[in-house]
PDB file of C-alpha atoms and ligand atoms in Angstrom:
ATOM      1  CA  MET A   1       4.537 -12.712 -12.486  1.00  0.00           C
ATOM      2  CA  LYS A   2       7.130 -10.038 -11.852  1.00  0.00           C
ATOM      3  CA  ILE A   3       7.275  -7.488  -9.050  1.00  0.00           C
ATOM      4  CA  VAL A   4       9.638  -4.536  -8.709  1.00  0.00           C
ATOM      5  CA  VAL A   5      10.206  -3.008  -5.270  1.00  0.00           C
ATOM      6  CA  VAL A   6      11.693   0.490  -4.975  1.00  0.00           C
ATOM      7  CA  GLY A   7      12.478   0.958  -1.313  1.00  0.00           C
ATOM      8  CA  SER A   8      14.595   0.847   1.789  1.00  0.00           C
ATOM      9  CA  LEU A   9      17.043  -1.673   3.199  1.00  0.00           C
ATOM     10  CA  ASN A  10      17.856  -1.323   6.917  1.00  0.00           C
ATOM     11  CA  MET A  11      19.670  -3.432   9.440  1.00  0.00           C
ATOM     12  CA  ASP A  12      17.293  -3.730  12.412  1.00  0.00           C
ATOM     13  CA  LEU A  13      18.936  -3.535  15.853  1.00  0.00           C
ATOM     14  CA  VAL A  14      16.230  -4.912  18.124  1.00  0.00           C
ATOM     15  CA  VAL A  15      15.886  -4.912  21.910  1.00  0.00           C
ATOM     16  CA  ARG A  16      13.036  -6.994  23.340  1.00  0.00           C
ATOM     17  CA  MET A  17      11.847  -5.542  26.649  1.00  0.00           C
ATOM     18  CA  PRO A  18       8.903  -6.195  28.976  1.00  0.00           C
ATOM     19  CA  LYS A  19       7.819  -2.626  28.147  1.00  0.00           C
ATOM     20  CA  ILE A  20       9.038   0.230  25.965  1.00  0.00           C
ATOM     21  CA  PRO A  21      10.871   2.864  28.089  1.00  0.00           C
ATOM     22  CA  ARG A  22       9.362   6.366  28.336  1.00  0.00           C
ATOM     23  CA  PRO A  23      11.516   9.438  27.489  1.00  0.00           C
ATOM     24  CA  GLY A  24      14.127   9.847  30.226  1.00  0.00           C
ATOM     25  CA  GLU A  25      13.610   6.323  31.593  1.00  0.00           C
ATOM     26  CA  THR A  26      16.301   3.590  31.648  1.00  0.00           C
ATOM     27  CA  LEU A  27      15.145  -0.017  31.785  1.00  0.00           C
ATOM     28  CA  LEU A  28      17.297  -3.134  32.165  1.00  0.00           C
ATOM     29  CA  GLY A  29      16.392  -6.660  31.152  1.00  0.00           C
ATOM     30  CA  GLY A  30      16.367  -6.378  27.369  1.00  0.00           C
ATOM     31  CA  VAL A  31      17.491  -9.048  24.884  1.00  0.00           C
ATOM     32  CA  PHE A  32      19.360  -7.798  21.804  1.00  0.00           C
ATOM     33  CA  LYS A  33      19.280  -9.226  18.263  1.00  0.00           C
ATOM     34  CA  THR A  34      19.934  -7.980  14.722  1.00  0.00           C
ATOM     35  CA  PHE A  35      17.632  -8.797  11.811  1.00  0.00           C
ATOM     36  CA  PRO A  36      17.674  -7.724   8.166  1.00  0.00           C
ATOM     37  CA  GLY A  37      14.814  -5.267   7.623  1.00  0.00           C
ATOM     38  CA  GLY A  38      13.770  -2.031   5.962  1.00  0.00           C
ATOM     39  CA  LYS A  39      10.219  -1.732   4.668  1.00  0.00           C
ATOM     40  CA  GLY A  40      11.264  -2.099   1.001  1.00  0.00           C
ATOM     41  CA  ALA A  41      13.454  -5.161   1.579  1.00  0.00           C
ATOM     42  CA  ASN A  42      10.809  -6.730   3.842  1.00  0.00           C
ATOM     43  CA  GLN A  43       8.132  -6.287   1.162  1.00  0.00           C
ATOM     44  CA  ALA A  44      10.484  -7.770  -1.456  1.00  0.00           C
ATOM     45  CA  VAL A  45      11.214 -10.833   0.715  1.00  0.00           C
ATOM     46  CA  ALA A  46       7.511 -11.297   1.538  1.00  0.00           C
ATOM     47  CA  ALA A  47       6.624 -11.375  -2.180  1.00  0.00           C
ATOM     48  CA  ALA A  48       9.556 -13.672  -3.083  1.00  0.00           C
ATOM     49  CA  ARG A  49       8.699 -16.222  -0.356  1.00  0.00           C
ATOM     50  CA  LEU A  50       5.123 -16.295  -1.669  1.00  0.00           C
ATOM     51  CA  GLY A  51       6.292 -17.204  -5.178  1.00  0.00           C
ATOM     52  CA  ALA A  52       6.895 -13.959  -7.119  1.00  0.00           C
ATOM     53  CA  ARG A  53       9.925 -13.047  -9.219  1.00  0.00           C
ATOM     54  CA  VAL A  54      11.195  -9.924  -7.495  1.00  0.00           C
ATOM     55  CA  THR A  55      13.678  -7.206  -8.419  1.00  0.00           C
ATOM     56  CA  MET A  56      14.781  -4.795  -5.697  1.00  0.00           C
ATOM     57  CA  ILE A  57      15.863  -1.231  -6.446  1.00  0.00           C
ATOM     58  CA  GLY A  58      17.531   0.487  -3.492  1.00  0.00           C
ATOM     59  CA  CYS A  59      20.800   1.733  -2.023  1.00  0.00           C
ATOM     60  CA  VAL A  60      23.077   0.524   0.778  1.00  0.00           C
ATOM     61  CA  GLY A  61      26.409   1.779   2.123  1.00  0.00           C
ATOM     62  CA  ASP A  62      29.819   0.270   1.394  1.00  0.00           C
ATOM     63  CA  ASP A  63      29.876  -1.486   4.790  1.00  0.00           C
ATOM     64  CA  ALA A  64      29.264  -4.833   6.500  1.00  0.00           C
ATOM     65  CA  PHE A  65      25.508  -4.226   6.982  1.00  0.00           C
ATOM     66  CA  GLY A  66      25.145  -3.316   3.300  1.00  0.00           C
ATOM     67  CA  ARG A  67      26.936  -6.460   2.164  1.00  0.00           C
ATOM     68  CA  GLU A  68      24.832  -8.600   4.502  1.00  0.00           C
ATOM     69  CA  MET A  69      21.589  -7.004   3.275  1.00  0.00           C
ATOM     70  CA  ARG A  70      22.426  -7.636  -0.387  1.00  0.00           C
ATOM     71  CA  GLN A  71      23.466 -11.246   0.343  1.00  0.00           C
ATOM     72  CA  THR A  72      20.277 -11.906   2.303  1.00  0.00           C
ATOM     73  CA  LEU A  73      18.106 -10.716  -0.578  1.00  0.00           C
ATOM     74  CA  SER A  74      20.098 -12.714  -3.146  1.00  0.00           C
ATOM     75  CA  ALA A  75      19.685 -15.826  -1.007  1.00  0.00           C
ATOM     76  CA  GLU A  76      15.899 -15.311  -1.282  1.00  0.00           C
ATOM     77  CA  GLY A  77      16.220 -15.389  -5.085  1.00  0.00           C
ATOM     78  CA  ILE A  78      15.662 -11.621  -5.378  1.00  0.00           C
ATOM     79  CA  ASP A  79      17.480  -9.800  -8.184  1.00  0.00           C
ATOM     80  CA  THR A  80      19.803  -7.300  -6.458  1.00  0.00           C
ATOM     81  CA  THR A  81      21.516  -5.973  -9.595  1.00  0.00           C
ATOM     82  CA  HIS A  82      19.894  -2.589  -8.895  1.00  0.00           C
ATOM     83  CA  VAL A  83      20.693  -2.404  -5.183  1.00  0.00           C
ATOM     84  CA  LEU A  84      23.358   0.279  -5.461  1.00  0.00           C
ATOM     85  CA  VAL A  85      26.300   0.777  -3.104  1.00  0.00           C
ATOM     86  CA  HIS A  86      26.914   4.385  -2.037  1.00  0.00           C
ATOM     87  CA  PRO A  87      30.599   4.986  -1.239  1.00  0.00           C
ATOM     88  CA  GLU A  88      30.088   7.586   1.510  1.00  0.00           C
ATOM     89  CA  SER A  89      26.783   6.872   3.266  1.00  0.00           C
ATOM     90  CA  ALA A  90      26.183   4.188   5.853  1.00  0.00           C
ATOM     91  CA  THR A  91      23.589   1.465   5.281  1.00  0.00           C
ATOM     92  CA  GLY A  92      20.223   2.342   6.836  1.00  0.00           C
ATOM     93  CA  VAL A  93      19.763   1.273  10.444  1.00  0.00           C
ATOM     94  CA  ALA A  94      16.569   0.929  12.495  1.00  0.00           C
ATOM     95  CA  LEU A  95      16.657   0.929  16.311  1.00  0.00           C
ATOM     96  CA  ILE A  96      13.621  -1.104  17.359  1.00  0.00           C
ATOM     97  CA  GLN A  97      12.149  -1.770  20.789  1.00  0.00           C
ATOM     98  CA  VAL A  98       9.572  -4.558  21.088  1.00  0.00           C
ATOM     99  CA  ASP A  99       7.468  -5.029  24.228  1.00  0.00           C
ATOM    100  CA  ALA A 100       5.888  -8.145  25.746  1.00  0.00           C
ATOM    101  CA  LYS A 101       2.689  -7.623  23.730  1.00  0.00           C
ATOM    102  CA  GLY A 102       4.647  -7.581  20.447  1.00  0.00           C
ATOM    103  CA  GLN A 103       4.183  -3.834  19.947  1.00  0.00           C
ATOM    104  CA  ASN A 104       7.145  -1.805  18.769  1.00  0.00           C
ATOM    105  CA  SER A 105       8.684   1.629  18.414  1.00  0.00           C
ATOM    106  CA  ILE A 106      11.124   2.265  15.559  1.00  0.00           C
ATOM    107  CA  ALA A 107      13.777   4.980  15.050  1.00  0.00           C
ATOM    108  CA  VAL A 108      15.400   4.953  11.598  1.00  0.00           C
ATOM    109  CA  ALA A 109      18.721   6.424  10.408  1.00  0.00           C
ATOM    110  CA  SER A 110      18.038   6.246   6.662  1.00  0.00           C
ATOM    111  CA  GLY A 111      21.646   6.729   5.490  1.00  0.00           C
ATOM    112  CA  ALA A 112      22.158   5.370   1.972  1.00  0.00           C
ATOM    113  CA  ASN A 113      18.408   4.866   1.400  1.00  0.00           C
ATOM    114  CA  PHE A 114      18.123   8.608   0.805  1.00  0.00           C
ATOM    115  CA  GLU A 115      20.917   8.540  -1.790  1.00  0.00           C
ATOM    116  CA  LEU A 116      18.715   6.660  -4.277  1.00  0.00           C
ATOM    117  CA  THR A 117      18.031   9.236  -6.996  1.00  0.00           C
ATOM    118  CA  ALA A 118      15.297   9.539  -9.608  1.00  0.00           C
ATOM    119  CA  ALA A 119      17.993   9.025 -12.266  1.00  0.00           C
ATOM    120  CA  ASP A 120      19.107   5.757 -10.568  1.00  0.00           C
ATOM    121  CA  VAL A 121      15.546   4.463 -10.588  1.00  0.00           C
ATOM    122  CA  GLU A 122      14.933   5.514 -14.181  1.00  0.00           C
ATOM    123  CA  LYS A 123      18.097   3.719 -15.342  1.00  0.00           C
ATOM    124  CA  ALA A 124      17.227   0.566 -13.375  1.00  0.00           C
ATOM    125  CA  MET A 125      13.612   0.430 -14.559  1.00  0.00           C
ATOM    126  CA  LEU A 126      14.575   0.882 -18.198  1.00  0.00           C
ATOM    127  CA  SER A 127      16.956  -2.065 -17.962  1.00  0.00           C
ATOM    128  CA  ILE A 128      14.432  -4.272 -16.102  1.00  0.00           C
ATOM    129  CA  GLY A 129      11.815  -4.009 -18.868  1.00  0.00           C
ATOM    130  CA  LYS A 130       8.252  -5.249 -18.397  1.00  0.00           C
ATOM    131  CA  PHE A 131       6.831  -6.117 -14.966  1.00  0.00           C
ATOM    132  CA  ASP A 132       3.373  -6.464 -13.408  1.00  0.00           C
ATOM    133  CA  VAL A 133       3.401  -4.611 -10.092  1.00  0.00           C
ATOM    134  CA  LEU A 134       5.514  -1.843  -8.554  1.00  0.00           C
ATOM    135  CA  VAL A 135       5.659  -1.815  -4.738  1.00  0.00           C
ATOM    136  CA  MET A 136       6.961   1.170  -2.747  1.00  0.00           C
ATOM    137  CA  PRO A 137       7.062   2.321   0.885  1.00  0.00           C
ATOM    138  CA  LEU A 138       8.061   5.933   1.686  1.00  0.00           C
ATOM    139  CA  GLU A 139      11.588   5.373   3.041  1.00  0.00           C
ATOM    140  CA  THR A 140      13.409   6.748  -0.046  1.00  0.00           C
ATOM    141  CA  PRO A 141      13.251  10.286  -1.544  1.00  0.00           C
ATOM    142  CA  LEU A 142       9.808  11.349  -2.811  1.00  0.00           C
ATOM    143  CA  GLU A 143      11.208  12.396  -6.183  1.00  0.00           C
ATOM    144  CA  THR A 144      12.469   8.831  -6.666  1.00  0.00           C
ATOM    145  CA  ILE A 145       9.075   7.417  -5.750  1.00  0.00           C
ATOM    146  CA  TYR A 146       7.257   9.764  -8.118  1.00  0.00           C
ATOM    147  CA  THR A 147       9.581   8.872 -11.024  1.00  0.00           C
ATOM    148  CA  ALA A 148       9.158   5.137 -10.395  1.00  0.00           C
ATOM    149  CA  ALA A 149       5.359   5.497 -10.266  1.00  0.00           C
ATOM    150  CA  GLN A 150       5.339   7.437 -13.547  1.00  0.00           C
ATOM    151  CA  ILE A 151       7.451   4.836 -15.368  1.00  0.00           C
ATOM    152  CA  ALA A 152       5.474   1.878 -13.979  1.00  0.00           C
ATOM    153  CA  SER A 153       2.125   3.442 -14.774  1.00  0.00           C
ATOM    154  CA  ALA A 154       3.196   4.365 -18.326  1.00  0.00           C
ATOM    155  CA  GLY A 155       4.319   0.755 -18.840  1.00  0.00           C
ATOM    156  CA  GLY A 156       0.941  -0.646 -17.703  1.00  0.00           C
ATOM    157  CA  ALA A 157       2.091  -1.993 -14.309  1.00  0.00           C
ATOM    158  CA  LYS A 158      -0.022  -1.586 -11.176  1.00  0.00           C
ATOM    159  CA  VAL A 159       1.377   0.838  -8.585  1.00  0.00           C
ATOM    160  CA  LEU A 160       1.070  -0.179  -4.897  1.00  0.00           C
ATOM    161  CA  LEU A 161       2.102   2.547  -2.472  1.00  0.00           C
ATOM    162  CA  ASN A 162       2.568   1.855   1.232  1.00  0.00           C
ATOM    163  CA  PRO A 163       2.706   5.383   2.686  1.00  0.00           C
ATOM    164  CA  ALA A 164       4.906   4.488   5.639  1.00  0.00           C
ATOM    165  CA  PRO A 165       6.130   6.573   7.327  1.00  0.00           C
ATOM    166  CA  ALA A 166       3.085   8.714   6.484  1.00  0.00           C
ATOM    167  CA  GLN A 167       3.131  12.177   5.018  1.00  0.00           C
ATOM    168  CA  VAL A 168       0.809  14.378   2.975  1.00  0.00           C
ATOM    169  CA  LEU A 169       1.378  13.535  -0.700  1.00  0.00           C
ATOM    170  CA  GLU A 170       0.755  15.607  -3.832  1.00  0.00           C
ATOM    171  CA  PRO A 171      -2.300  14.678  -5.953  1.00  0.00           C
ATOM    172  CA  ASP A 172       0.101  14.226  -8.936  1.00  0.00           C
ATOM    173  CA  LEU A 173       1.558  11.188  -7.157  1.00  0.00           C
ATOM    174  CA  LEU A 174      -1.741   9.897  -5.749  1.00  0.00           C
ATOM    175  CA  HIS A 175      -3.211   9.893  -9.292  1.00  0.00           C
ATOM    176  CA  LEU A 176      -0.597   7.315 -10.295  1.00  0.00           C
ATOM    177  CA  VAL A 177      -1.426   4.968  -7.399  1.00  0.00           C
ATOM    178  CA  ASP A 178      -3.650   1.941  -8.042  1.00  0.00           C
ATOM    179  CA  VAL A 179      -3.726   0.673  -4.467  1.00  0.00           C
ATOM    180  CA  LEU A 180      -2.771   2.805  -1.452  1.00  0.00           C
ATOM    181  CA  LEU A 181      -1.992   0.806   1.705  1.00  0.00           C
ATOM    182  CA  PRO A 182      -1.740   2.939   4.876  1.00  0.00           C
ATOM    183  CA  ASN A 183      -2.377   1.670   8.388  1.00  0.00           C
ATOM    184  CA  GLU A 184      -5.075   3.182  10.602  1.00  0.00           C
ATOM    185  CA  TYR A 185      -2.749   5.978  11.843  1.00  0.00           C
ATOM    186  CA  GLU A 186      -1.136   6.758   8.510  1.00  0.00           C
ATOM    187  CA  VAL A 187      -4.457   7.260   6.705  1.00  0.00           C
ATOM    188  CA  GLY A 188      -5.263  10.219   8.987  1.00  0.00           C
ATOM    189  CA  LEU A 189      -1.737  11.671   8.844  1.00  0.00           C
ATOM    190  CA  MET A 190      -1.892  11.619   5.027  1.00  0.00           C
ATOM    191  CA  THR A 191      -4.817  13.991   5.043  1.00  0.00           C
ATOM    192  CA  GLY A 192      -3.156  16.288   7.569  1.00  0.00           C
ATOM    193  CA  ALA A 193      -5.742  15.344  10.222  1.00  0.00           C
ATOM    194  CA  ASP A 194      -4.983  15.589  13.914  1.00  0.00           C
ATOM    195  CA  LEU A 195      -4.104  11.984  14.867  1.00  0.00           C
ATOM    196  CA  ALA A 196      -6.418  11.884  17.870  1.00  0.00           C
ATOM    197  CA  ALA A 197      -9.386  13.215  15.897  1.00  0.00           C
ATOM    198  CA  ALA A 198      -8.763  11.371  12.603  1.00  0.00           C
ATOM    199  CA  ASP A 199     -11.697   9.389  11.250  1.00  0.00           C
ATOM    200  CA  ILE A 200     -10.695   6.532   8.932  1.00  0.00           C
ATOM    201  CA  HIS A 201     -13.784   6.867   6.713  1.00  0.00           C
ATOM    202  CA  GLN A 202     -13.424  10.621   6.377  1.00  0.00           C
ATOM    203  CA  SER A 203      -9.700  10.361   5.530  1.00  0.00           C
ATOM    204  CA  ALA A 204     -10.320   7.493   3.092  1.00  0.00           C
ATOM    205  CA  LYS A 205     -12.961   9.500   1.229  1.00  0.00           C
ATOM    206  CA  GLN A 206     -10.607  12.443   0.975  1.00  0.00           C
ATOM    207  CA  LEU A 207      -7.775  10.301  -0.436  1.00  0.00           C
ATOM    208  CA  LEU A 208     -10.058   8.642  -2.988  1.00  0.00           C
ATOM    209  CA  SER A 209     -11.275  12.065  -4.108  1.00  0.00           C
ATOM    210  CA  LEU A 210      -7.611  12.997  -4.737  1.00  0.00           C
ATOM    211  CA  GLY A 211      -7.268  10.266  -7.372  1.00  0.00           C
ATOM    212  CA  VAL A 212      -6.310   7.058  -5.510  1.00  0.00           C
ATOM    213  CA  LYS A 213      -8.127   4.157  -7.221  1.00  0.00           C
ATOM    214  CA  ASP A 214      -8.375   1.694  -4.329  1.00  0.00           C
ATOM    215  CA  LEU A 215      -7.473   2.022  -0.676  1.00  0.00           C
ATOM    216  CA  ILE A 216      -6.801  -0.630   1.952  1.00  0.00           C
ATOM    217  CA  VAL A 217      -6.387   0.535   5.538  1.00  0.00           C
ATOM    218  CA  THR A 218      -4.663  -2.121   7.666  1.00  0.00           C
ATOM    219  CA  MET A 219      -5.759  -2.101  11.307  1.00  0.00           C
ATOM    220  CA  GLY A 220      -3.728  -4.867  12.984  1.00  0.00           C
ATOM    221  CA  ASP A 221      -5.908  -7.318  14.897  1.00  0.00           C
ATOM    222  CA  GLN A 222      -9.015  -5.382  13.758  1.00  0.00           C
ATOM    223  CA  GLY A 223      -8.491  -6.561  10.147  1.00  0.00           C
ATOM    224  CA  ALA A 224      -8.324  -4.309   7.092  1.00  0.00           C
ATOM    225  CA  LEU A 225     -10.836  -1.944   5.463  1.00  0.00           C
ATOM    226  CA  PHE A 226     -10.970  -2.056   1.671  1.00  0.00           C
ATOM    227  CA  PHE A 227     -12.420   1.063   0.012  1.00  0.00           C
ATOM    228  CA  ASP A 228     -13.274   0.475  -3.641  1.00  0.00           C
ATOM    229  CA  GLY A 229     -12.797   3.801  -5.427  1.00  0.00           C
ATOM    230  CA  ARG A 230     -14.820   2.756  -8.486  1.00  0.00           C
ATOM    231  CA  THR A 231     -17.989   1.640  -6.716  1.00  0.00           C
ATOM    232  CA  ASN A 232     -17.622   3.809  -3.605  1.00  0.00           C
ATOM    233  CA  THR A 233     -18.161   0.764  -1.413  1.00  0.00           C
ATOM    234  CA  GLU A 234     -16.183  -0.569   1.527  1.00  0.00           C
ATOM    235  CA  MET A 235     -15.553  -4.050   2.879  1.00  0.00           C
ATOM    236  CA  LEU A 236     -13.995  -5.337   6.098  1.00  0.00           C
ATOM    237  CA  ILE A 237     -11.341  -8.008   5.570  1.00  0.00           C
ATOM    238  CA  PRO A 238     -11.314  -9.792   8.951  1.00  0.00           C
ATOM    239  CA  ALA A 239      -8.031 -10.399  10.775  1.00  0.00           C
ATOM    240  CA  CYS A 240      -6.965 -13.969  11.573  1.00  0.00           C
ATOM    241  CA  PRO A 241      -6.646 -14.129  15.390  1.00  0.00           C
ATOM    242  CA  VAL A 242      -3.166 -15.220  16.556  1.00  0.00           C
ATOM    243  CA  GLN A 243      -0.937 -14.925  19.620  1.00  0.00           C
ATOM    244  CA  ALA A 244       1.208 -11.843  18.864  1.00  0.00           C
ATOM    245  CA  VAL A 245       4.961 -12.091  19.458  1.00  0.00           C
ATOM    246  CA  ASP A 246       6.264  -9.200  17.335  1.00  0.00           C
ATOM    247  CA  SER A 247       4.297  -6.969  14.963  1.00  0.00           C
ATOM    248  CA  THR A 248       7.436  -5.681  13.167  1.00  0.00           C
ATOM    249  CA  ALA A 249       7.026  -6.103   9.373  1.00  0.00           C
ATOM    250  CA  ALA A 250       3.422  -7.357   9.622  1.00  0.00           C
ATOM    251  CA  GLY A 251       2.360  -4.411   7.434  1.00  0.00           C
ATOM    252  CA  ASP A 252       5.209  -5.142   5.002  1.00  0.00           C
ATOM    253  CA  CYS A 253       4.119  -8.766   4.827  1.00  0.00           C
ATOM    254  CA  PHE A 254       0.561  -7.629   3.986  1.00  0.00           C
ATOM    255  CA  VAL A 255       1.842  -5.362   1.189  1.00  0.00           C
ATOM    256  CA  GLY A 256       4.121  -8.025  -0.363  1.00  0.00           C
ATOM    257  CA  ALA A 257       1.391 -10.664  -0.209  1.00  0.00           C
ATOM    258  CA  LEU A 258      -1.203  -8.322  -1.701  1.00  0.00           C
ATOM    259  CA  ALA A 259       1.153  -7.642  -4.623  1.00  0.00           C
ATOM    260  CA  VAL A 260       1.504 -11.388  -5.215  1.00  0.00           C
ATOM    261  CA  GLY A 261      -2.266 -11.934  -5.099  1.00  0.00           C
ATOM    262  CA  LEU A 262      -2.853  -9.128  -7.609  1.00  0.00           C
ATOM    263  CA  CYS A 263      -0.120 -10.475  -9.904  1.00  0.00           C
ATOM    264  CA  GLU A 264      -1.896 -13.818  -9.889  1.00  0.00           C
ATOM    265  CA  GLY A 265      -5.144 -12.170 -11.015  1.00  0.00           C
ATOM    266  CA  GLN A 266      -7.000 -12.320  -7.675  1.00  0.00           C
ATOM    267  CA  THR A 267      -9.546  -9.594  -6.899  1.00  0.00           C
ATOM    268  CA  ILE A 268      -8.364  -6.952  -4.443  1.00  0.00           C
ATOM    269  CA  ALA A 269     -10.627  -8.409  -1.744  1.00  0.00           C
ATOM    270  CA  GLY A 270      -9.285 -11.932  -2.432  1.00  0.00           C
ATOM    271  CA  ALA A 271      -5.685 -10.745  -2.431  1.00  0.00           C
ATOM    272  CA  ALA A 272      -6.339  -8.824   0.824  1.00  0.00           C
ATOM    273  CA  ALA A 273      -7.694 -11.966   2.513  1.00  0.00           C
ATOM    274  CA  PHE A 274      -4.551 -13.854   1.407  1.00  0.00           C
ATOM    275  CA  ALA A 275      -2.402 -10.963   2.693  1.00  0.00           C
ATOM    276  CA  SER A 276      -4.246 -10.959   6.002  1.00  0.00           C
ATOM    277  CA  ALA A 277      -3.399 -14.645   6.527  1.00  0.00           C
ATOM    278  CA  ALA A 278       0.266 -14.077   5.611  1.00  0.00           C
ATOM    279  CA  SER A 279       0.643 -11.111   7.964  1.00  0.00           C
ATOM    280  CA  ALA A 280      -1.080 -12.994  10.804  1.00  0.00           C
ATOM    281  CA  ILE A 281       1.649 -15.647  10.588  1.00  0.00           C
ATOM    282  CA  SER A 282       4.375 -12.974  10.582  1.00  0.00           C
ATOM    283  CA  VAL A 283       3.046 -11.528  13.859  1.00  0.00           C
ATOM    284  CA  THR A 284       3.648 -14.855  15.611  1.00  0.00           C
ATOM    285  CA  ARG A 285       7.424 -14.673  14.991  1.00  0.00           C
ATOM    286  CA  ALA A 286      10.252 -12.355  16.042  1.00  0.00           C
ATOM    287  CA  GLY A 287      12.124 -10.021  13.695  1.00  0.00           C
ATOM    288  CA  ALA A 288      11.354  -8.460  10.326  1.00  0.00           C
ATOM    289  CA  GLN A 289      12.495 -10.768   7.510  1.00  0.00           C
ATOM    290  CA  PRO A 290      12.765 -13.967   9.605  1.00  0.00           C
ATOM    291  CA  SER A 291       9.045 -13.602  10.402  1.00  0.00           C
ATOM    292  CA  LEU A 292       7.835 -13.636   6.782  1.00  0.00           C
ATOM    293  CA  PRO A 293       6.076 -16.888   5.803  1.00  0.00           C
ATOM    294  CA  SER A 294       6.513 -19.162   2.792  1.00  0.00           C
ATOM    295  CA  ARG A 295       3.713 -19.913   0.331  1.00  0.00           C
ATOM    296  CA  ALA A 296       3.237 -23.399   1.778  1.00  0.00           C
ATOM    297  CA  GLU A 297       2.863 -21.986   5.299  1.00  0.00           C
ATOM    298  CA  VAL A 298       0.206 -19.484   4.209  1.00  0.00           C
ATOM    299  CA  GLU A 299      -1.758 -22.106   2.276  1.00  0.00           C
ATOM    300  CA  LYS A 300      -1.676 -24.479   5.245  1.00  0.00           C
ATOM    301  CA  PHE A 301      -2.777 -21.664   7.598  1.00  0.00           C
ATOM    302  CA  ILE A 302      -5.739 -20.759   5.327  1.00  0.00           C
ATOM    303  CA  CYS A 303      -6.706 -24.414   4.926  1.00  0.00           C
ATOM    304  CA  GLU A 304      -6.669 -25.051   8.696  1.00  0.00           C
ATOM    305  CA  ARG A 305      -8.975 -22.071   9.292  1.00  0.00           C
ATOM    306  CA  LYS A 306     -11.560 -22.995   6.629  1.00  0.00           C
ATOM    307  CA  PRO A 307     -14.837 -24.014   8.287  1.00  0.00           C
ATOM    308  CA  SER A 308     -15.410 -27.727   7.628  1.00  0.00           C
ATOM    309  CA  PRO A 309     -18.431 -28.404   5.334  1.00  0.00           C
TER     310      PRO A 309
HETATM  311  O1  LIG B   1       8.141  -2.076   8.810  1.00  0.00           O
HETATM  312  C1  LIG B   1       9.200  -2.528   9.612  1.00  0.00           C
HETATM  313  C2  LIG B   1      10.492  -1.922   9.165  1.00  0.00           C
HETATM  314  O2  LIG B   1      10.450  -0.523   9.352  1.00  0.00           O
HETATM  315  C3  LIG B   1      11.687  -2.396   9.925  1.00  0.00           C
HETATM  316  O3  LIG B   1      12.262  -3.552   9.376  1.00  0.00           O
HETATM  317  C4  LIG B   1      12.601  -1.169   9.935  1.00  0.00           C
HETATM  318  O4  LIG B   1      13.796  -1.354   9.268  1.00  0.00           O
HETATM  319  C5  LIG B   1      11.772  -0.024   9.381  1.00  0.00           C
HETATM  320  O5  LIG B   1      12.101   0.300   8.086  1.00  0.00           O
END
């Protein structure tokens, strides 16, 4: 079971505050920490901790954050041969504020993540050979993402796209996607809908009509909606109620876990239930990568929540 992630690596600079300041407001009382993050790296770590063999394709700067990010992934058993080092750009950085309810706001300076070219990805994927699932967020150039999807699809691998941050994508790319994984805001933004007026069902229908095969909309503590493109049916995957500490990387955890479930031959609904349990655990812990659970933790969590016969 082999997963390739094409995506971002960021160092997360996090301030925990009672509330997130409004524009123009200064608030004291924060606690500062750094955590390895970046949606791509988080998804890679989530899948590796749940038992997959993972190769990461990405780009960092020739700096201390970049070295730390590569070391952290290697320590998780992730193949970092194709995490390139750009000589002039800085490693990606995310400035994150987390409030007392565990909600966050994130500002990203992408830096080296946007130096990953289509040619880099093509070279890396040719040398990696066969794999089962390709996982990608949208924090690297679109051309790179499109090339990776084409190669993976031609080689018979499943393509999982997490459209975060959201944007309207060309049908050429959506046609290559097996499972699209936006959250409840991103699904509307992808169809160009006004955020306030966006209807999840309407947006989902539109995306499926553009060629996406299956769609899972994650909705935090409301669970996830799975739209099956083949049968035109939908199913609610319930959330597992937990005490939220920090929602950072909960979506990434869901994506990585879903990839593992699909690699293991689970149905999409089964893999989504597994992913929902994994991401619930991640919400109970601070930070991006430190919050991602091991396989044993997820299995124990599922077992403890099974109704007794
Ligand atoms: O999804 C969470 C991630 O988004 C953070 O780790 C941050 O780096 C940004 O990429």
